[in-house]
CSV table of C-alpha atoms and ligand atoms in Angstrom, one decimal:
chain,number,residue,atom,x,y,z
A,280,GLU,CA,92.7,69.6,69.7
A,281,THR,CA,93.0,73.4,70.0
A,282,ALA,CA,95.6,75.1,67.9
A,283,GLY,CA,99.0,75.1,69.5
A,284,ARG,CA,98.1,72.4,72.1
A,285,VAL,CA,100.1,69.2,71.6
A,286,SER,CA,97.7,66.3,70.7
A,287,LEU,CA,97.8,63.7,73.3
A,288,SER,CA,96.4,61.0,71.2
A,289,PRO,CA,97.9,57.5,72.0
A,290,LEU,CA,99.2,57.3,68.4
A,291,CYS,CA,101.6,60.2,69.0
A,292,PRO,CA,105.1,58.8,69.6
A,293,LEU,CA,107.1,60.6,72.3
A,294,SER,CA,109.5,61.9,69.7
A,295,VAL,CA,106.7,63.9,68.1
A,296,LEU,CA,105.4,65.0,71.5
A,297,LEU,CA,108.9,66.2,72.5
A,298,SER,CA,109.6,67.8,69.1
A,299,HIS,CA,106.5,70.0,69.4
A,300,ARG,CA,107.4,73.6,70.5
A,301,VAL,CA,106.3,74.5,74.0
A,302,THR,CA,102.5,75.0,74.1
A,303,ARG,CA,101.9,78.7,74.0
A,304,VAL,CA,99.9,79.8,77.1
A,305,PRO,CA,96.6,81.0,75.8
A,306,SER,CA,95.6,84.2,77.7
A,307,GLU,CA,92.8,82.5,79.7
A,308,LEU,CA,95.3,80.1,81.1
A,309,LEU,CA,97.4,83.1,82.1
A,310,SER,CA,94.5,84.8,83.9
A,311,GLN,CA,93.6,81.5,85.5
A,312,SER,CA,97.1,81.1,86.9
A,313,VAL,CA,97.1,84.7,88.2
A,314,LEU,CA,93.8,84.1,89.9
A,315,LEU,CA,95.1,80.9,91.6
A,316,SER,CA,98.2,82.9,92.8
A,317,HIS,CA,95.9,85.6,94.1
A,318,ARG,CA,93.6,83.2,95.9
A,319,ALA,CA,96.5,81.4,97.5
A,320,THR,CA,98.1,84.6,98.9
A,321,CYS,CA,95.1,86.6,100.0
A,322,HIS,CA,94.0,86.8,103.5
A,323,PRO,CA,91.2,86.3,104.5
A,324,ARG,CA,90.3,83.9,101.6
A,325,ALA,CA,87.3,84.8,99.5
A,326,GLU,CA,85.2,82.0,101.1
A,327,GLU,CA,86.1,83.2,104.6
A,328,LEU,CA,85.0,86.7,103.6
A,329,GLN,CA,81.6,85.4,102.4
A,330,GLY,CA,81.0,83.3,105.5
A,331,GLN,CA,82.2,85.9,107.9
A,332,ARG,CA,79.6,88.1,109.8
A,333,TRP,CA,81.4,91.4,109.9
A,334,VAL,CA,81.0,92.8,113.4
A,335,PRO,CA,81.9,96.5,114.1
A,336,PHE,CA,84.0,97.4,117.0
A,337,SER,CA,82.0,98.7,120.0
A,338,ARG,CA,82.4,102.3,121.2
A,339,GLU,CA,84.5,101.1,124.2
A,340,GLU,CA,86.8,99.1,121.8
A,341,ILE,CA,87.2,102.1,119.5
A,342,SER,CA,88.1,104.5,122.3
A,343,ALA,CA,90.6,101.9,123.6
A,344,PHE,CA,92.3,102.0,120.1
A,345,GLN,CA,92.1,105.9,120.2
A,346,SER,CA,93.9,106.1,123.5
A,347,GLN,CA,96.7,103.8,122.4
A,348,PRO,CA,100.1,105.7,122.3
A,349,MET,CA,101.0,106.8,118.8
A,350,ALA,CA,104.0,104.5,118.6
A,351,GLU,CA,102.0,101.5,119.6
A,352,MET,CA,99.3,102.1,117.0
A,353,TRP,CA,102.0,102.7,114.3
A,354,GLN,CA,103.7,99.5,115.2
A,355,ARG,CA,100.5,97.5,115.0
A,356,CYS,CA,99.7,98.9,111.6
A,357,ALA,CA,103.3,98.5,110.4
A,358,ARG,CA,103.2,94.8,111.5
A,359,ARG,CA,99.9,94.2,109.7
A,360,VAL,CA,100.9,96.0,106.5
A,361,THR,CA,104.2,94.0,106.6
A,362,GLU,CA,102.3,90.7,106.9
A,363,ALA,CA,100.2,91.8,103.9
A,364,ILE,CA,103.3,92.8,101.9
A,365,GLU,CA,104.9,89.4,102.6
A,366,ARG,CA,101.8,87.8,101.0
A,367,VAL,CA,102.2,90.1,98.0
A,368,VAL,CA,105.8,89.0,97.6
A,369,GLU,CA,104.6,85.4,97.5
A,370,PHE,CA,102.0,86.4,94.9
A,371,ALA,CA,104.7,88.1,92.8
A,372,LYS,CA,106.9,85.0,93.0
A,373,ARG,CA,104.1,82.9,91.5
A,374,LEU,CA,103.6,85.3,88.6
A,375,ARG,CA,104.8,83.7,85.3
A,376,GLY,CA,108.1,85.2,84.4
A,377,PHE,CA,108.7,87.2,87.6
A,378,LEU,CA,111.3,84.9,89.1
A,379,GLN,CA,113.1,84.9,85.7
A,380,LEU,CA,113.8,88.6,86.1
A,381,SER,CA,117.0,89.7,87.7
A,382,GLN,CA,116.8,89.9,91.5
A,383,HIS,CA,117.5,93.6,91.1
A,384,ASP,CA,114.4,94.1,88.9
A,385,GLN,CA,112.3,91.9,91.2
A,386,ILE,CA,113.2,94.1,94.1
A,387,VAL,CA,112.6,97.3,92.1
A,388,LEU,CA,109.1,96.1,91.2
A,389,LEU,CA,108.3,95.0,94.7
A,390,LYS,CA,109.6,98.2,96.4
A,391,ALA,CA,107.5,100.3,94.1
A,392,GLY,CA,104.4,98.1,93.8
A,393,ALA,CA,103.9,95.9,96.9
A,394,MET,CA,102.2,98.6,99.0
A,395,GLU,CA,100.0,99.5,96.0
A,396,VAL,CA,98.9,95.9,95.7
A,397,VAL,CA,98.1,95.9,99.5
A,398,LEU,CA,95.9,99.0,99.0
A,399,VAL,CA,94.1,97.3,96.0
A,400,ARG,CA,93.6,94.1,98.1
A,401,MET,CA,92.2,96.2,101.0
A,402,CYS,CA,88.9,96.6,99.1
A,403,ARG,CA,88.3,92.9,99.7
A,404,ALA,CA,88.2,93.5,103.4
A,405,PHE,CA,86.3,96.8,103.1
A,406,ASP,CA,82.5,97.3,103.8
A,407,ALA,CA,81.3,100.2,101.6
A,408,ALA,CA,77.9,100.4,103.5
A,409,THR,CA,79.7,101.3,106.8
A,410,ARG,CA,82.9,102.7,105.2
A,411,SER,CA,84.9,100.4,107.4
A,412,VAL,CA,87.7,97.9,107.0
A,413,LEU,CA,88.3,94.5,108.6
A,414,PHE,CA,91.0,95.2,111.2
A,415,GLU,CA,92.1,92.6,113.7
A,416,GLY,CA,88.8,90.6,113.2
A,417,LYS,CA,86.2,93.4,113.3
A,418,LEU,CA,85.1,96.4,111.2
A,419,ALA,CA,87.0,99.6,111.9
A,420,GLY,CA,86.1,103.1,110.6
A,421,PRO,CA,88.7,105.8,110.0
A,422,GLU,CA,88.1,107.2,113.5
A,423,LEU,CA,89.6,104.1,115.1
A,424,PHE,CA,93.0,105.0,113.6
A,425,ARG,CA,93.0,108.5,115.2
A,426,SER,CA,96.0,107.9,117.5
A,427,LEU,CA,98.2,107.3,114.3
A,428,GLY,CA,98.2,111.1,114.0
A,429,CYS,CA,97.9,111.1,110.2
A,430,PRO,CA,94.2,111.8,109.6
A,431,GLU,CA,94.6,112.9,106.0
A,432,LEU,CA,96.5,109.7,105.0
A,433,VAL,CA,93.9,107.5,106.8
A,434,ALA,CA,91.1,109.5,105.0
A,435,SER,CA,92.8,109.0,101.6
A,436,ILE,CA,93.2,105.3,102.3
A,437,PHE,CA,89.5,104.9,103.1
A,438,ASP,CA,88.5,107.1,100.1
A,439,PHE,CA,90.6,104.8,97.8
A,440,ALA,CA,89.1,101.7,99.3
A,441,GLN,CA,85.6,103.2,98.9
A,442,SER,CA,86.1,104.1,95.2
A,443,LEU,CA,87.6,100.7,94.3
A,444,SER,CA,85.0,98.7,96.2
A,445,ALA,CA,82.3,100.7,94.4
A,446,LEU,CA,83.5,99.0,91.1
A,447,ARG,CA,82.5,95.6,92.7
A,448,CYS,CA,85.5,93.8,91.2
A,449,SER,CA,85.6,90.0,91.0
A,450,GLU,CA,88.5,88.1,92.5
A,451,SER,CA,89.8,87.6,88.9
A,452,GLU,CA,89.7,91.3,88.2
A,453,LEU,CA,91.5,92.1,91.4
A,454,ALA,CA,94.1,89.4,90.7
A,455,MET,CA,94.8,90.8,87.2
A,456,LEU,CA,94.8,94.4,88.5
A,457,SER,CA,97.3,93.4,91.2
A,458,ALA,CA,99.6,91.6,88.7
A,459,LEU,CA,99.5,94.6,86.4
A,460,VAL,CA,100.4,96.9,89.4
A,461,LEU,CA,103.4,94.8,90.1
A,462,LEU,CA,104.6,94.1,86.5
A,463,ASN,CA,104.8,97.7,85.5
A,464,ALA,CA,107.6,98.4,83.0
A,465,GLY,CA,107.3,102.1,83.8
A,466,ARG,CA,108.9,101.7,87.2
A,467,PRO,CA,112.2,103.7,87.6
A,468,CYS,CA,115.6,102.0,87.8
A,469,LEU,CA,114.6,98.8,85.9
A,470,GLN,CA,117.6,97.1,84.3
A,471,ASP,CA,115.7,95.0,81.7
A,472,ARG,CA,112.7,97.2,80.9
A,473,PRO,CA,111.8,95.4,77.7
A,474,ARG,CA,111.6,92.1,79.5
A,475,VAL,CA,109.2,93.5,82.1
A,476,ALA,CA,107.2,95.2,79.3
A,477,ARG,CA,106.8,91.8,77.6
A,478,LEU,CA,105.3,90.3,80.8
A,479,GLN,CA,103.2,93.3,81.3
A,480,GLY,CA,101.9,93.0,77.7
A,481,HIS,CA,100.9,89.4,78.2
A,482,LEU,CA,99.0,90.4,81.3
A,483,ASP,CA,97.4,93.4,79.6
A,484,VAL,CA,96.0,91.1,76.7
A,485,ALA,CA,94.8,88.5,79.2
A,486,PHE,CA,93.0,91.2,81.3
A,487,ARG,CA,91.3,92.7,78.2
A,488,LEU,CA,90.2,89.3,77.0
A,489,LEU,CA,88.9,88.5,80.6
A,490,LEU,CA,86.9,91.7,80.6
A,491,ARG,CA,85.5,91.0,77.1
A,492,ARG,CA,84.5,87.4,78.1
A,493,THR,CA,82.7,88.8,81.1
A,494,ARG,CA,81.3,91.9,79.3
A,495,ARG,CA,83.1,94.2,81.8
A,496,GLU,CA,85.1,96.3,79.3
A,497,GLY,CA,83.6,99.4,81.0
A,498,LEU,CA,85.7,98.7,84.1
A,499,LEU,CA,88.9,99.9,82.4
A,500,ALA,CA,87.6,103.5,82.2
A,501,ARG,CA,86.4,103.5,85.8
A,502,LEU,CA,89.5,102.2,87.5
A,503,PRO,CA,91.2,104.7,89.8
A,504,ALA,CA,94.0,106.5,88.0
A,505,PRO,CA,97.5,104.9,88.8
A,506,GLY,CA,98.5,108.3,90.1
A,507,ARG,CA,96.1,107.9,93.1
A,508,LEU,CA,98.0,104.8,94.3
A,509,ARG,CA,101.3,106.6,93.8
A,510,ALA,CA,100.1,109.6,95.7
A,511,LEU,CA,98.9,107.4,98.6
A,512,CYS,CA,102.3,105.7,98.8
A,513,SER,CA,104.2,109.0,98.8
A,514,GLN,CA,101.7,110.4,101.4
A,515,HIS,CA,102.6,107.3,103.5
A,516,LEU,CA,106.3,107.9,103.1
A,517,GLU,CA,105.9,111.5,104.2
A,518,GLN,CA,104.1,110.3,107.3
A,519,VAL,CA,106.8,107.8,108.1
A,520,GLN,CA,109.4,110.7,107.9
A,521,ALA,CA,107.1,112.8,110.2
A,522,PHE,CA,106.8,109.9,112.7
A,523,ARG,CA,110.6,109.4,112.7
A,524,ARG,CA,111.1,113.1,113.4
A,525,LEU,CA,108.8,112.7,116.4
A,526,HIS,CA,110.7,109.6,117.6
A,527,PRO,CA,114.4,110.4,117.1
A,528,GLY,CA,116.7,107.4,116.9
A,529,GLY,CA,115.0,105.9,113.9
A,530,LEU,CA,112.0,103.6,113.9
A,531,PRO,CA,111.9,101.6,117.1
A,532,ALA,CA,113.3,98.0,116.7
A,533,ALA,CA,109.7,96.8,117.2
A,534,PHE,CA,109.0,97.8,113.6
A,535,PRO,CA,109.4,94.8,111.2
A,536,PRO,CA,112.8,94.8,109.4
A,537,LEU,CA,110.9,94.5,106.0
A,538,TYR,CA,108.9,97.6,106.9
A,539,ARG,CA,112.1,99.5,107.7
A,540,GLU,CA,113.8,98.3,104.5
A,541,LEU,CA,110.9,99.4,102.4
A,542,PHE,CA,109.8,102.6,104.0
A,543,ALA,CA,112.6,103.8,106.2
A,544,PRO,CA,115.8,102.5,104.5
A,545,ASP,CA,119.0,103.4,106.4
A,546,PRO,CA,120.9,105.7,104.0
A,547,ALA,CA,124.1,103.8,105.0
A,548,ASP,CA,122.7,100.6,103.5
A,549,GLY,CA,122.4,102.1,100.0
A,550,PRO,CA,119.4,101.2,97.7
A,551,ALA,CA,118.1,97.7,98.7
A,552,GLY,CA,118.8,94.9,96.3
A,553,THR,CA,122.0,96.4,95.0
A,554,ARG,CA,124.1,95.6,98.1
B,724,Z7F,O1,96.6,90.2,102.6
B,724,Z7F,C1,95.4,90.5,102.2
B,724,Z7F,O2,94.8,89.8,101.4
B,724,Z7F,C2,94.8,91.7,102.8
B,724,Z7F,C3,94.8,91.7,104.3
B,724,Z7F,C4,94.3,93.1,104.8
B,724,Z7F,C5,95.1,94.2,104.2
B,724,Z7F,C6,94.6,95.5,104.7
B,724,Z7F,O3,93.5,95.9,104.5
B,724,Z7F,N1,95.5,96.3,105.4
B,724,Z7F,C7,96.9,95.8,105.8
B,724,Z7F,C8,97.0,96.6,107.1
B,724,Z7F,C9,96.3,97.9,106.8
B,724,Z7F,S1,95.3,98.4,108.3
B,724,Z7F,O4,94.2,97.5,108.3
B,724,Z7F,O5,96.2,98.3,109.4
B,724,Z7F,C10,94.9,100.0,108.0
B,724,Z7F,C11,95.7,101.0,108.5
B,724,Z7F,C12,95.3,102.3,108.2
B,724,Z7F,C13,94.1,102.6,107.6
B,724,Z7F,F1,93.7,103.8,107.4
B,724,Z7F,C14,93.3,101.5,107.1
B,724,Z7F,C15,93.7,100.2,107.3
B,724,Z7F,C16,97.3,99.0,106.6
B,724,Z7F,C17,98.3,99.2,107.4
B,724,Z7F,C18,99.2,100.3,107.2
B,724,Z7F,C19,99.0,101.1,106.1
B,724,Z7F,O6,99.8,102.2,105.7
B,724,Z7F,C20,101.0,102.3,106.4
B,724,Z7F,C21,100.9,102.9,107.8
B,724,Z7F,C22,101.7,102.3,108.7
B,724,Z7F,F2,102.4,101.3,108.3
B,724,Z7F,C23,101.8,102.8,110.0
B,724,Z7F,C24,100.9,103.9,110.3
B,724,Z7F,C25,100.1,104.5,109.4
B,724,Z7F,C26,100.0,103.9,108.2
B,724,Z7F,CL1,98.8,104.5,107.1
B,724,Z7F,C27,98.0,100.9,105.2
B,724,Z7F,C28,97.1,99.9,105.5
B,724,Z7F,C29,96.0,99.7,104.5
B,724,Z7F,C30,95.8,98.3,104.3
B,724,Z7F,C31,95.4,97.7,105.7
B,724,Z7F,C32,95.1,94.2,102.7
B,724,Z7F,C33,95.6,92.9,102.2
């Protein structure tokens, strides 16, 4: 019987069982549940990544991508990042305490953090040896994205993936990192900051204990600064504005509504989640 866990011996009458306060969730249970949520909402799954022989695109395939019209390539990437963000929303909903926050705060945390989690997750599909990422089934280097017309943003995304994959994080470490990116009490416009700070605190303790158990305390000092993720996301927003200036009449309808809501909100709508 571990401290705090209800003893399930047959001699224990229901009244005692029921009178016992809720079992406090020891931190390793918390990191295990975050890992399960991460595994259930990542794509491809870890076992698929191991099994998969990562094939690079051929020269012909690369030049076919490079001769795509800008709008077409933007729409492809916007669709893929939106699918990834939808999985991050599912991940967030499975985080202990997230759904108990007000819907306003859930939206504030997701608007600020979902893209950052996608960029953290990208390192799972990144091959540091060839500096390429799994894109539509094969390995793509930054040159494949040339027709997007935002080479600096693409370069920064690859640099970030390169630096994070150099840390060789485990799935558990990526899961805890992603949870901490989302449950960040420092995000602006939160209504119940102390409540988010409590959830963040539990995750922080669980992450540190995980690192101690696996003798990976050194990881904390080597993680990319949070400012790098923030800078990447604002670089992306700048590029969306530039793209919209090039294509007057707002983002074409072919862009996913969630993408438009997150990255090109219509000013008439007012801030999402408060409508
Ligand atoms: O779900 C999972 O587990 C994973 C599945 C795979 C996911 C993944 O790696 N990704 C989801 C899609 C993709 S990508 O593979 O299309 C890609 C795109 C550009 C790159 F330089 C590198 C990769 C992506 C798409 C758009 C984007 O920024 C927004 C954006 C637009 F929207 C439109 C134009 C330009 C830009 Cl920059 C950034 C990224 C980075 C993450 C990449 C990561 C999560």
